[in-house]
Short mmCIF file of the N, C-alpha and C atoms (twelve columns), coordinates in Angstrom:
data_MODEL
# 
_entry.id   MODEL 
# 
loop_
_atom_site.group_PDB 
_atom_site.id 
_atom_site.type_symbol 
_atom_site.label_atom_id 
_atom_site.label_alt_id 
_atom_site.label_comp_id 
_atom_site.label_asym_id 
_atom_site.label_seq_id 
_atom_site.Cartn_x 
_atom_site.Cartn_y 
_atom_site.Cartn_z 
_atom_site.pdbx_PDB_model_num 
ATOM 1   N N  . MET A 1   21.660 -37.248 54.338  1 
ATOM 2   C CA . MET A 1   20.332 -37.915 54.026  1 
ATOM 3   C C  . MET A 1   19.509 -36.859 54.591  1 
ATOM 4   N N  . ARG A 2   18.192 -36.099 53.162  1 
ATOM 5   C CA . ARG A 2   17.347 -35.574 53.941  1 
ATOM 6   C C  . ARG A 2   16.438 -35.926 53.236  1 
ATOM 7   N N  . CYS A 3   14.926 -35.783 54.148  1 
ATOM 8   C CA . CYS A 3   13.945 -36.402 53.940  1 
ATOM 9   C C  . CYS A 3   12.852 -35.045 53.398  1 
ATOM 10  N N  . VAL A 4   12.378 -35.303 51.881  1 
ATOM 11  C CA . VAL A 4   11.635 -34.257 51.767  1 
ATOM 12  C C  . VAL A 4   9.949  -34.833 51.058  1 
ATOM 13  N N  . ARG A 5   9.228  -34.064 51.420  1 
ATOM 14  C CA . ARG A 5   7.774  -34.408 51.208  1 
ATOM 15  C C  . ARG A 5   7.537  -33.711 50.130  1 
ATOM 16  N N  . HIS A 6   7.109  -34.421 48.875  1 
ATOM 17  C CA . HIS A 6   6.596  -33.659 47.487  1 
ATOM 18  C C  . HIS A 6   5.370  -34.372 46.933  1 
ATOM 19  N N  . ALA A 7   4.094  -33.868 47.041  1 
ATOM 20  C CA . ALA A 7   2.982  -34.087 46.205  1 
ATOM 21  C C  . ALA A 7   2.768  -35.831 46.831  1 
ATOM 22  N N  . GLY A 8   2.619  -35.739 48.071  1 
ATOM 23  C CA . GLY A 8   2.130  -36.879 48.787  1 
ATOM 24  C C  . GLY A 8   3.209  -38.060 48.713  1 
ATOM 25  N N  . LEU A 9   4.183  -37.676 47.977  1 
ATOM 26  C CA . LEU A 9   5.135  -38.712 48.137  1 
ATOM 27  C C  . LEU A 9   6.486  -38.207 48.925  1 
ATOM 28  N N  . LEU A 10  7.136  -39.434 50.140  1 
ATOM 29  C CA . LEU A 10  8.172  -39.195 50.723  1 
ATOM 30  C C  . LEU A 10  9.401  -39.450 49.922  1 
ATOM 31  N N  . LEU A 11  10.165 -38.953 49.843  1 
ATOM 32  C CA . LEU A 11  11.485 -39.002 49.174  1 
ATOM 33  C C  . LEU A 11  12.706 -38.785 49.865  1 
ATOM 34  N N  . SER A 12  13.428 -39.767 49.745  1 
ATOM 35  C CA . SER A 12  14.677 -39.360 50.230  1 
ATOM 36  C C  . SER A 12  15.881 -39.019 49.610  1 
ATOM 37  N N  . VAL A 13  16.352 -37.741 49.636  1 
ATOM 38  C CA . VAL A 13  17.541 -37.270 49.035  1 
ATOM 39  C C  . VAL A 13  18.833 -37.447 49.534  1 
ATOM 40  N N  . SER A 14  19.587 -38.105 48.935  1 
ATOM 41  C CA . SER A 14  20.987 -37.835 49.421  1 
ATOM 42  C C  . SER A 14  22.080 -37.009 48.396  1 
ATOM 43  N N  . VAL A 15  22.880 -36.220 49.119  1 
ATOM 44  C CA . VAL A 15  23.621 -35.491 48.372  1 
ATOM 45  C C  . VAL A 15  25.186 -35.784 49.083  1 
ATOM 46  N N  . ALA A 16  25.882 -36.169 47.902  1 
ATOM 47  C CA . ALA A 16  27.086 -36.303 48.518  1 
ATOM 48  C C  . ALA A 16  27.767 -34.972 48.603  1 
ATOM 49  N N  . HIS A 17  28.303 -34.798 49.440  1 
ATOM 50  C CA . HIS A 17  29.139 -33.313 50.041  1 
ATOM 51  C C  . HIS A 17  30.400 -33.851 49.943  1 
ATOM 52  N N  . LYS A 18  31.460 -33.319 49.022  1 
ATOM 53  C CA . LYS A 18  32.777 -33.626 49.137  1 
ATOM 54  C C  . LYS A 18  33.397 -32.727 50.271  1 
ATOM 55  N N  . ALA A 19  34.095 -33.213 51.272  1 
ATOM 56  C CA . ALA A 19  34.752 -32.606 52.359  1 
ATOM 57  C C  . ALA A 19  35.955 -31.783 51.820  1 
ATOM 58  N N  . PRO A 20  35.737 -30.312 51.965  1 
ATOM 59  C CA . PRO A 20  37.209 -29.669 51.549  1 
ATOM 60  C C  . PRO A 20  38.436 -30.455 51.829  1 
ATOM 61  N N  . ALA A 21  39.552 -30.289 51.106  1 
ATOM 62  C CA . ALA A 21  40.722 -30.853 51.124  1 
ATOM 63  C C  . ALA A 21  41.211 -30.442 52.454  1 
ATOM 64  N N  . GLN A 22  42.141 -31.246 53.417  1 
ATOM 65  C CA . GLN A 22  42.648 -30.781 54.351  1 
ATOM 66  C C  . GLN A 22  43.974 -30.545 54.178  1 
ATOM 67  N N  . PRO A 23  44.644 -29.514 54.476  1 
ATOM 68  C CA . PRO A 23  45.993 -29.241 54.434  1 
ATOM 69  C C  . PRO A 23  46.839 -30.183 54.956  1 
ATOM 70  N N  . ALA A 24  48.166 -30.602 54.546  1 
ATOM 71  C CA . ALA A 24  48.629 -31.330 55.152  1 
ATOM 72  C C  . ALA A 24  49.295 -30.895 56.452  1 
ATOM 73  N N  . MET A 25  49.229 -31.526 57.425  1 
ATOM 74  C CA . MET A 25  49.690 -31.455 58.531  1 
ATOM 75  C C  . MET A 25  51.274 -31.275 58.871  1 
ATOM 76  N N  . PRO A 26  51.847 -30.342 59.719  1 
ATOM 77  C CA . PRO A 26  53.381 -30.104 59.238  1 
ATOM 78  C C  . PRO A 26  53.837 -31.262 60.446  1 
ATOM 79  N N  . THR A 27  55.033 -31.646 59.698  1 
ATOM 80  C CA . THR A 27  55.699 -32.835 60.697  1 
ATOM 81  C C  . THR A 27  56.541 -32.090 61.343  1 
ATOM 82  N N  . TRP A 28  56.677 -32.202 62.622  1 
ATOM 83  C CA . TRP A 28  57.469 -31.682 63.827  1 
ATOM 84  C C  . TRP A 28  58.266 -32.586 64.495  1 
ATOM 85  N N  . ARG A 29  59.791 -32.258 64.348  1 
ATOM 86  C CA . ARG A 29  60.722 -33.176 65.196  1 
ATOM 87  C C  . ARG A 29  61.192 -32.364 66.191  1 
ATOM 88  N N  . ALA A 30  61.543 -32.640 67.005  1 
ATOM 89  C CA . ALA A 30  62.226 -32.319 68.428  1 
ATOM 90  C C  . ALA A 30  63.560 -33.057 68.500  1 
ATOM 91  N N  . THR A 31  64.623 -32.183 68.785  1 
ATOM 92  C CA . THR A 31  66.078 -32.515 68.605  1 
ATOM 93  C C  . THR A 31  66.693 -32.090 70.128  1 
ATOM 94  N N  . GLU A 32  66.757 -32.680 70.817  1 
ATOM 95  C CA . GLU A 32  67.539 -32.384 72.225  1 
ATOM 96  C C  . GLU A 32  68.890 -31.849 71.830  1 
ATOM 97  N N  . VAL A 33  69.328 -30.654 72.069  1 
ATOM 98  C CA . VAL A 33  70.686 -29.937 72.120  1 
ATOM 99  C C  . VAL A 33  71.233 -30.174 73.147  1 
ATOM 100 N N  . TRP A 34  70.898 -29.856 74.632  1 
ATOM 101 C CA . TRP A 34  71.406 -30.205 75.515  1 
ATOM 102 C C  . TRP A 34  70.451 -30.373 76.700  1 
ATOM 103 N N  . ARG A 35  70.670 -30.950 78.072  1 
ATOM 104 C CA . ARG A 35  69.934 -31.427 79.069  1 
ATOM 105 C C  . ARG A 35  70.450 -30.618 80.263  1 
ATOM 106 N N  . VAL A 36  69.717 -29.952 81.221  1 
ATOM 107 C CA . VAL A 36  70.021 -29.356 82.563  1 
ATOM 108 C C  . VAL A 36  69.152 -29.892 83.355  1 
ATOM 109 N N  . ASP A 37  69.773 -30.784 84.334  1 
ATOM 110 C CA . ASP A 37  68.762 -30.943 85.467  1 
ATOM 111 C C  . ASP A 37  69.661 -30.893 86.932  1 
ATOM 112 N N  . GLY A 38  70.762 -30.018 86.806  1 
ATOM 113 C CA . GLY A 38  71.473 -29.737 87.971  1 
ATOM 114 C C  . GLY A 38  72.672 -30.635 88.239  1 
ATOM 115 N N  . THR A 39  72.759 -31.767 87.823  1 
ATOM 116 C CA . THR A 39  73.713 -32.635 87.689  1 
ATOM 117 C C  . THR A 39  75.020 -32.537 87.196  1 
ATOM 118 N N  . GLU A 40  75.091 -31.401 86.206  1 
ATOM 119 C CA . GLU A 40  76.109 -30.987 85.189  1 
ATOM 120 C C  . GLU A 40  77.534 -31.064 85.947  1 
ATOM 121 N N  . GLY A 41  77.349 -30.241 86.991  1 
ATOM 122 C CA . GLY A 41  78.876 -30.033 87.667  1 
ATOM 123 C C  . GLY A 41  79.007 -31.019 88.946  1 
ATOM 124 N N  . GLY A 42  78.623 -31.988 88.753  1 
ATOM 125 C CA . GLY A 42  78.645 -32.966 89.783  1 
ATOM 126 C C  . GLY A 42  77.718 -32.625 91.088  1 
ATOM 127 N N  . GLY A 43  77.033 -31.803 90.883  1 
ATOM 128 C CA . GLY A 43  75.809 -31.298 92.053  1 
ATOM 129 C C  . GLY A 43  74.643 -32.293 92.044  1 
ATOM 130 N N  . GLU A 44  73.743 -31.675 93.031  1 
ATOM 131 C CA . GLU A 44  72.719 -32.350 92.834  1 
ATOM 132 C C  . GLU A 44  71.500 -31.844 91.961  1 
ATOM 133 N N  . PRO A 45  70.499 -32.736 91.676  1 
ATOM 134 C CA . PRO A 45  69.557 -32.396 90.662  1 
ATOM 135 C C  . PRO A 45  68.633 -31.126 91.158  1 
ATOM 136 N N  . PHE A 46  68.283 -30.440 90.234  1 
ATOM 137 C CA . PHE A 46  67.318 -29.140 90.835  1 
ATOM 138 C C  . PHE A 46  66.071 -29.889 91.704  1 
ATOM 139 N N  . GLY A 47  65.992 -28.926 92.900  1 
ATOM 140 C CA . GLY A 47  65.004 -29.471 93.790  1 
ATOM 141 C C  . GLY A 47  63.515 -29.119 93.687  1 
ATOM 142 N N  . ASP A 48  63.737 -27.700 93.072  1 
ATOM 143 C CA . ASP A 48  62.077 -27.116 92.416  1 
ATOM 144 C C  . ASP A 48  62.501 -26.010 91.375  1 
ATOM 145 N N  . LEU A 49  62.462 -26.300 90.275  1 
ATOM 146 C CA . LEU A 49  62.984 -25.383 89.073  1 
ATOM 147 C C  . LEU A 49  61.929 -24.406 88.860  1 
ATOM 148 N N  . ARG A 50  62.223 -23.288 89.322  1 
ATOM 149 C CA . ARG A 50  60.726 -22.229 89.526  1 
ATOM 150 C C  . ARG A 50  60.765 -21.505 88.607  1 
ATOM 151 N N  . ASP A 51  62.139 -20.929 87.981  1 
ATOM 152 C CA . ASP A 51  61.967 -19.851 86.825  1 
ATOM 153 C C  . ASP A 51  63.154 -20.220 85.737  1 
ATOM 154 N N  . PHE A 52  63.291 -19.587 84.783  1 
ATOM 155 C CA . PHE A 52  64.566 -19.359 84.075  1 
ATOM 156 C C  . PHE A 52  64.524 -18.366 83.199  1 
ATOM 157 N N  . ARG A 53  65.575 -17.785 82.760  1 
ATOM 158 C CA . ARG A 53  65.777 -16.935 81.520  1 
ATOM 159 C C  . ARG A 53  66.789 -17.468 80.714  1 
ATOM 160 N N  . VAL A 54  66.797 -16.929 79.434  1 
ATOM 161 C CA . VAL A 54  68.369 -17.184 78.504  1 
ATOM 162 C C  . VAL A 54  68.457 -15.583 78.030  1 
ATOM 163 N N  . ALA A 55  69.741 -15.465 78.239  1 
ATOM 164 C CA . ALA A 55  70.159 -14.289 78.011  1 
ATOM 165 C C  . ALA A 55  70.664 -14.101 76.267  1 
ATOM 166 N N  . LYS A 56  70.824 -13.064 75.888  1 
ATOM 167 C CA . LYS A 56  70.822 -12.913 74.563  1 
ATOM 168 C C  . LYS A 56  72.239 -13.756 73.979  1 
ATOM 169 N N  . ASP A 57  73.166 -14.128 74.612  1 
ATOM 170 C CA . ASP A 57  74.336 -14.884 74.215  1 
ATOM 171 C C  . ASP A 57  74.183 -16.296 74.434  1 
ATOM 172 N N  . GLY A 58  73.071 -16.666 75.021  1 
ATOM 173 C CA . GLY A 58  72.721 -17.887 75.099  1 
ATOM 174 C C  . GLY A 58  72.726 -18.887 76.413  1 
ATOM 175 N N  . THR A 59  73.425 -17.610 77.617  1 
ATOM 176 C CA . THR A 59  73.463 -18.223 79.073  1 
ATOM 177 C C  . THR A 59  72.274 -18.248 79.479  1 
ATOM 178 N N  . VAL A 60  72.117 -19.662 80.185  1 
ATOM 179 C CA . VAL A 60  70.528 -19.910 81.251  1 
ATOM 180 C C  . VAL A 60  71.179 -19.419 82.188  1 
ATOM 181 N N  . TRP A 61  69.825 -18.740 83.024  1 
ATOM 182 C CA . TRP A 61  69.716 -18.576 84.320  1 
ATOM 183 C C  . TRP A 61  68.818 -19.607 84.953  1 
ATOM 184 N N  . ALA A 62  68.900 -20.098 85.953  1 
ATOM 185 C CA . ALA A 62  67.774 -21.264 86.062  1 
ATOM 186 C C  . ALA A 62  67.728 -20.990 87.818  1 
ATOM 187 N N  . LEU A 63  66.483 -20.658 88.242  1 
ATOM 188 C CA . LEU A 63  66.347 -20.340 89.553  1 
ATOM 189 C C  . LEU A 63  65.782 -21.853 90.403  1 
ATOM 190 N N  . ASP A 64  66.652 -22.308 91.381  1 
ATOM 191 C CA . ASP A 64  66.361 -23.668 92.089  1 
ATOM 192 C C  . ASP A 64  65.581 -22.853 93.294  1 
ATOM 193 N N  . PHE A 65  64.299 -23.304 93.378  1 
ATOM 194 C CA . PHE A 65  63.408 -22.389 94.496  1 
ATOM 195 C C  . PHE A 65  63.729 -23.127 95.841  1 
ATOM 196 N N  . LYS A 66  63.965 -24.517 95.749  1 
ATOM 197 C CA . LYS A 66  64.322 -25.210 96.932  1 
ATOM 198 C C  . LYS A 66  65.672 -25.090 97.454  1 
ATOM 199 N N  . ASP A 67  66.608 -24.821 96.790  1 
ATOM 200 C CA . ASP A 67  68.324 -24.859 97.096  1 
ATOM 201 C C  . ASP A 67  68.090 -23.049 97.224  1 
ATOM 202 N N  . GLN A 68  67.471 -22.316 96.965  1 
ATOM 203 C CA . GLN A 68  67.602 -20.808 96.680  1 
ATOM 204 C C  . GLN A 68  69.019 -20.423 96.018  1 
ATOM 205 N N  . VAL A 69  69.185 -21.280 94.731  1 
ATOM 206 C CA . VAL A 69  70.612 -20.775 93.928  1 
ATOM 207 C C  . VAL A 69  69.938 -20.877 92.857  1 
ATOM 208 N N  . ILE A 70  70.938 -19.826 92.028  1 
ATOM 209 C CA . ILE A 70  70.636 -19.313 90.456  1 
ATOM 210 C C  . ILE A 70  71.924 -20.103 89.800  1 
ATOM 211 N N  . ARG A 71  71.443 -21.320 89.194  1 
ATOM 212 C CA . ARG A 71  72.427 -22.048 88.489  1 
ATOM 213 C C  . ARG A 71  72.489 -21.246 86.899  1 
ATOM 214 N N  . ARG A 72  73.916 -21.373 86.681  1 
ATOM 215 C CA . ARG A 72  73.951 -20.399 85.050  1 
ATOM 216 C C  . ARG A 72  74.737 -21.758 84.507  1 
ATOM 217 N N  . PHE A 73  74.264 -21.685 82.935  1 
ATOM 218 C CA . PHE A 73  74.844 -22.429 82.137  1 
ATOM 219 C C  . PHE A 73  75.081 -21.751 80.938  1 
ATOM 220 N N  . ASP A 74  76.505 -21.935 79.929  1 
ATOM 221 C CA . ASP A 74  76.580 -21.326 78.908  1 
ATOM 222 C C  . ASP A 74  76.029 -22.056 77.933  1 
ATOM 223 N N  . ALA A 75  75.996 -21.243 76.651  1 
ATOM 224 C CA . ALA A 75  74.865 -21.832 75.445  1 
ATOM 225 C C  . ALA A 75  75.172 -23.194 74.908  1 
ATOM 226 N N  . ASN A 76  76.031 -23.796 75.574  1 
ATOM 227 C CA . ASN A 76  76.644 -25.288 75.236  1 
ATOM 228 C C  . ASN A 76  76.364 -26.202 76.421  1 
ATOM 229 N N  . GLY A 77  75.640 -25.423 77.312  1 
ATOM 230 C CA . GLY A 77  74.949 -26.676 78.815  1 
ATOM 231 C C  . GLY A 77  76.214 -26.701 79.472  1 
ATOM 232 N N  . LYS A 78  77.194 -25.894 79.440  1 
ATOM 233 C CA . LYS A 78  78.497 -26.168 80.519  1 
ATOM 234 C C  . LYS A 78  78.105 -25.356 81.830  1 
ATOM 235 N N  . PRO A 79  78.414 -25.672 83.007  1 
ATOM 236 C CA . PRO A 79  78.169 -25.031 84.340  1 
ATOM 237 C C  . PRO A 79  79.022 -23.970 84.415  1 
ATOM 238 N N  . LEU A 80  78.146 -22.503 84.852  1 
ATOM 239 C CA . LEU A 80  78.933 -21.712 84.786  1 
ATOM 240 C C  . LEU A 80  78.806 -21.345 86.580  1 
ATOM 241 N N  . LYS A 81  79.857 -20.521 87.243  1 
ATOM 242 C CA . LYS A 81  79.420 -20.184 88.453  1 
ATOM 243 C C  . LYS A 81  78.014 -19.753 88.619  1 
ATOM 244 N N  . SER A 82  77.462 -20.379 90.223  1 
ATOM 245 C CA . SER A 82  76.445 -19.985 90.334  1 
ATOM 246 C C  . SER A 82  76.227 -18.318 90.965  1 
ATOM 247 N N  . ALA A 83  75.324 -17.722 90.428  1 
ATOM 248 C CA . ALA A 83  75.031 -16.156 90.854  1 
ATOM 249 C C  . ALA A 83  74.478 -16.222 92.281  1 
ATOM 250 N N  . ALA A 84  73.713 -17.259 93.032  1 
ATOM 251 C CA . ALA A 84  73.453 -16.658 94.435  1 
ATOM 252 C C  . ALA A 84  73.449 -17.983 95.319  1 
ATOM 253 N N  . ARG A 85  73.206 -17.779 96.232  1 
ATOM 254 C CA . ARG A 85  72.973 -19.062 97.393  1 
ATOM 255 C C  . ARG A 85  71.870 -18.559 98.401  1 
ATOM 256 N N  . LYS A 86  71.684 -19.454 99.331  1 
ATOM 257 C CA . LYS A 86  70.575 -19.554 100.637 1 
ATOM 258 C C  . LYS A 86  71.213 -18.343 101.394 1 
ATOM 259 N N  . GLY A 87  70.359 -17.554 101.710 1 
ATOM 260 C CA . GLY A 87  70.735 -16.497 102.986 1 
ATOM 261 C C  . GLY A 87  70.053 -15.396 102.928 1 
ATOM 262 N N  . SER A 88  70.466 -14.340 103.906 1 
ATOM 263 C CA . SER A 88  69.808 -12.978 103.773 1 
ATOM 264 C C  . SER A 88  70.982 -11.930 103.872 1 
ATOM 265 N N  . GLY A 89  72.375 -12.396 103.400 1 
ATOM 266 C CA . GLY A 89  73.197 -11.401 103.052 1 
ATOM 267 C C  . GLY A 89  72.881 -10.694 101.702 1 
ATOM 268 N N  . PRO A 90  74.154 -9.641  101.388 1 
ATOM 269 C CA . PRO A 90  74.390 -9.080  99.877  1 
ATOM 270 C C  . PRO A 90  74.237 -10.503 98.909  1 
ATOM 271 N N  . GLY A 91  73.809 -10.443 97.754  1 
ATOM 272 C CA . GLY A 91  73.620 -11.629 96.923  1 
ATOM 273 C C  . GLY A 91  73.494 -12.689 97.514  1 
ATOM 274 N N  . GLU A 92  72.559 -13.134 98.542  1 
ATOM 275 C CA . GLU A 92  72.029 -14.273 98.968  1 
ATOM 276 C C  . GLU A 92  70.268 -13.993 98.796  1 
ATOM 277 N N  . LEU A 93  69.779 -15.298 98.813  1 
ATOM 278 C CA . LEU A 93  68.092 -15.220 98.550  1 
ATOM 279 C C  . LEU A 93  67.560 -16.134 99.800  1 
ATOM 280 N N  . GLY A 94  66.308 -15.575 100.248 1 
ATOM 281 C CA . GLY A 94  65.621 -16.244 101.309 1 
ATOM 282 C C  . GLY A 94  64.388 -16.924 100.556 1 
ATOM 283 N N  . ASN A 95  63.554 -16.435 99.604  1 
ATOM 284 C CA . ASN A 95  62.562 -16.994 99.031  1 
ATOM 285 C C  . ASN A 95  62.436 -16.632 97.640  1 
ATOM 286 N N  . ALA A 96  63.410 -16.405 96.789  1 
ATOM 287 C CA . ALA A 96  63.203 -15.919 95.516  1 
ATOM 288 C C  . ALA A 96  62.246 -17.014 94.708  1 
ATOM 289 N N  . ASN A 97  61.458 -16.052 94.173  1 
ATOM 290 C CA . ASN A 97  60.614 -17.020 93.276  1 
ATOM 291 C C  . ASN A 97  60.422 -16.358 91.885  1 
ATOM 292 N N  . GLY A 98  60.970 -15.432 91.458  1 
ATOM 293 C CA . GLY A 98  60.830 -15.075 90.257  1 
ATOM 294 C C  . GLY A 98  62.340 -14.437 89.624  1 
ATOM 295 N N  . LEU A 99  62.580 -14.456 88.280  1 
ATOM 296 C CA . LEU A 99  63.575 -13.471 87.680  1 
ATOM 297 C C  . LEU A 99  63.093 -12.779 86.333  1 
ATOM 298 N N  . VAL A 100 64.058 -11.803 86.234  1 
ATOM 299 C CA . VAL A 100 63.674 -10.818 85.375  1 
ATOM 300 C C  . VAL A 100 64.782 -10.385 84.612  1 
ATOM 301 N N  . MET A 101 65.196 -10.491 83.562  1 
ATOM 302 C CA . MET A 101 66.141 -10.125 82.564  1 
ATOM 303 C C  . MET A 101 66.258 -8.709  82.276  1 
ATOM 304 N N  . ALA A 102 66.970 -7.644  82.532  1 
ATOM 305 C CA . ALA A 102 67.062 -6.609  81.867  1 
ATOM 306 C C  . ALA A 102 67.733 -6.492  80.925  1 
ATOM 307 N N  . ALA A 103 67.441 -5.134  79.876  1 
ATOM 308 C CA . ALA A 103 68.021 -4.970  78.438  1 
ATOM 309 C C  . ALA A 103 69.500 -5.037  78.473  1 
ATOM 310 N N  . ASP A 104 69.953 -4.638  79.795  1 
ATOM 311 C CA . ASP A 104 71.626 -4.710  79.693  1 
ATOM 312 C C  . ASP A 104 72.081 -6.202  80.457  1 
ATOM 313 N N  . GLY A 105 70.904 -7.026  80.317  1 
ATOM 314 C CA . GLY A 105 71.690 -8.370  80.492  1 
ATOM 315 C C  . GLY A 105 71.813 -8.584  81.977  1 
ATOM 316 N N  . SER A 106 71.582 -7.888  82.826  1 
ATOM 317 C CA . SER A 106 71.270 -7.688  84.514  1 
ATOM 318 C C  . SER A 106 70.264 -8.723  84.827  1 
ATOM 319 N N  . MET A 107 70.157 -9.399  85.894  1 
ATOM 320 C CA . MET A 107 69.348 -10.307 86.109  1 
ATOM 321 C C  . MET A 107 68.726 -9.561  87.616  1 
ATOM 322 N N  . TRP A 108 67.336 -9.283  87.525  1 
ATOM 323 C CA . TRP A 108 66.665 -9.073  88.893  1 
ATOM 324 C C  . TRP A 108 65.885 -10.072 89.436  1 
ATOM 325 N N  . VAL A 109 65.953 -10.104 90.957  1 
ATOM 326 C CA . VAL A 109 65.341 -11.629 91.422  1 
ATOM 327 C C  . VAL A 109 64.377 -10.758 92.165  1 
ATOM 328 N N  . ASN A 110 63.285 -11.276 92.519  1 
ATOM 329 C CA . ASN A 110 62.269 -11.248 93.366  1 
ATOM 330 C C  . ASN A 110 62.558 -11.949 94.765  1 
ATOM 331 N N  . ASP A 111 62.661 -11.369 95.844  1 
ATOM 332 C CA . ASP A 111 62.742 -12.149 97.199  1 
ATOM 333 C C  . ASP A 111 62.038 -11.661 97.781  1 
ATOM 334 N N  . PRO A 112 60.646 -11.951 98.072  1 
ATOM 335 C CA . PRO A 112 59.912 -11.315 99.273  1 
ATOM 336 C C  . PRO A 112 60.481 -11.559 100.898 1 
ATOM 337 N N  . ARG A 113 61.130 -12.982 100.980 1 
ATOM 338 C CA . ARG A 113 61.449 -13.235 102.530 1 
ATOM 339 C C  . ARG A 113 62.578 -12.133 102.777 1 
ATOM 340 N N  . ASN A 114 63.291 -11.659 101.866 1 
ATOM 341 C CA . ASN A 114 64.671 -10.574 102.148 1 
ATOM 342 C C  . ASN A 114 63.902 -9.177  102.073 1 
ATOM 343 N N  . SER A 115 62.728 -9.178  101.657 1 
ATOM 344 C CA . SER A 115 62.014 -7.954  101.129 1 
ATOM 345 C C  . SER A 115 62.796 -7.089  100.150 1 
ATOM 346 N N  . ARG A 116 63.343 -7.523  99.248  1 
ATOM 347 C CA . ARG A 116 64.071 -6.851  98.369  1 
ATOM 348 C C  . ARG A 116 64.102 -7.647  96.690  1 
ATOM 349 N N  . LEU A 117 64.939 -6.734  95.963  1 
ATOM 350 C CA . LEU A 117 64.954 -7.075  94.801  1 
ATOM 351 C C  . LEU A 117 66.414 -7.095  94.545  1 
ATOM 352 N N  . THR A 118 66.998 -8.293  94.017  1 
ATOM 353 C CA . THR A 118 68.701 -8.105  94.220  1 
ATOM 354 C C  . THR A 118 68.927 -8.321  92.628  1 
ATOM 355 N N  . VAL A 119 69.803 -7.634  92.554  1 
ATOM 356 C CA . VAL A 119 70.353 -7.627  90.916  1 
ATOM 357 C C  . VAL A 119 71.775 -8.192  90.860  1 
ATOM 358 N N  . PHE A 120 71.662 -9.066  89.809  1 
ATOM 359 C CA . PHE A 120 73.165 -9.628  89.261  1 
ATOM 360 C C  . PHE A 120 73.709 -9.143  88.154  1 
ATOM 361 N N  . GLY A 121 74.857 -8.998  87.951  1 
ATOM 362 C CA . GLY A 121 75.192 -8.372  86.498  1 
ATOM 363 C C  . GLY A 121 75.359 -9.344  85.370  1 
ATOM 364 N N  . ALA A 122 75.506 -9.126  84.062  1 
ATOM 365 C CA . ALA A 122 75.157 -10.215 83.223  1 
ATOM 366 C C  . ALA A 122 76.611 -11.386 83.483  1 
ATOM 367 N N  . ASP A 123 77.516 -11.033 84.130  1 
ATOM 368 C CA . ASP A 123 78.481 -11.940 84.796  1 
ATOM 369 C C  . ASP A 123 77.934 -12.949 85.635  1 
ATOM 370 N N  . GLY A 124 77.105 -12.811 86.242  1 
ATOM 371 C CA . GLY A 124 76.406 -13.613 87.565  1 
ATOM 372 C C  . GLY A 124 76.900 -13.012 88.943  1 
ATOM 373 N N  . GLU A 125 77.843 -11.802 88.936  1 
ATOM 374 C CA . GLU A 125 78.130 -11.354 90.192  1 
ATOM 375 C C  . GLU A 125 77.107 -10.422 90.582  1 
ATOM 376 N N  . PHE A 126 76.988 -10.514 91.907  1 
ATOM 377 C CA . PHE A 126 75.939 -9.537  92.759  1 
ATOM 378 C C  . PHE A 126 76.421 -8.007  92.378  1 
ATOM 379 N N  . ALA A 127 75.346 -7.139  91.939  1 
ATOM 380 C CA . ALA A 127 75.535 -5.793  91.612  1 
ATOM 381 C C  . ALA A 127 75.198 -4.933  92.681  1 
ATOM 382 N N  . ARG A 128 73.598 -5.109  93.303  1 
ATOM 383 C CA . ARG A 128 73.038 -4.238  94.222  1 
ATOM 384 C C  . ARG A 128 71.748 -4.854  94.536  1 
ATOM 385 N N  . GLN A 129 71.049 -4.600  95.512  1 
ATOM 386 C CA . GLN A 129 69.823 -4.677  96.058  1 
ATOM 387 C C  . GLN A 129 68.978 -3.461  96.189  1 
ATOM 388 N N  . HIS A 130 67.624 -3.828  96.247  1 
ATOM 389 C CA . HIS A 130 66.703 -2.738  96.492  1 
ATOM 390 C C  . HIS A 130 65.857 -3.086  97.414  1 
ATOM 391 N N  . THR A 131 65.876 -2.738  98.334  1 
ATOM 392 C CA . THR A 131 64.715 -3.174  99.596  1 
ATOM 393 C C  . THR A 131 63.552 -2.625  99.340  1 
ATOM 394 N N  . MET A 132 62.606 -3.451  100.114 1 
ATOM 395 C CA . MET A 132 61.235 -2.907  99.428  1 
ATOM 396 C C  . MET A 132 60.046 -3.834  100.293 1 
ATOM 397 N N  . THR A 133 59.268 -3.650  100.366 1 
ATOM 398 C CA . THR A 133 58.162 -4.385  100.888 1 
ATOM 399 C C  . THR A 133 57.634 -4.924  99.845  1 
ATOM 400 N N  . ILE A 134 57.481 -6.542  100.020 1 
ATOM 401 C CA . ILE A 134 57.040 -7.087  98.973  1 
ATOM 402 C C  . ILE A 134 56.226 -8.081  99.234  1 
ATOM 403 N N  . SER A 135 54.964 -7.914  98.412  1 
ATOM 404 C CA . SER A 135 53.656 -9.112  99.132  1 
ATOM 405 C C  . SER A 135 53.193 -9.793  98.058  1 
# 
């Protein structure tokens, strides 16, 4: 409503504004395909899922920070052999906190406590490590 003063009169003018048509809201539906909580192979649930990556073939790599293990699952959710375990030897992790998947499917793991990047092949096997100061 708008008030207008004209020739000593106070007029009230009401203009009906038609709101523009709102586009229909899309309908979303989530469908659970499979769930990963760490107990699939009879193990313990994840202690602290810190990072995960999905490979081109659908393999899921999940970094459990608490246990310092990388659990792997095929595209259907079936557990595969883990890629790492807690420790300081080759292929072991001390404080891993991030994953990067290379174009060739290898997984690079940041491990500041062991001052290195640990590399696993696409098959989950330890490939090599690169020592460096990580802060």
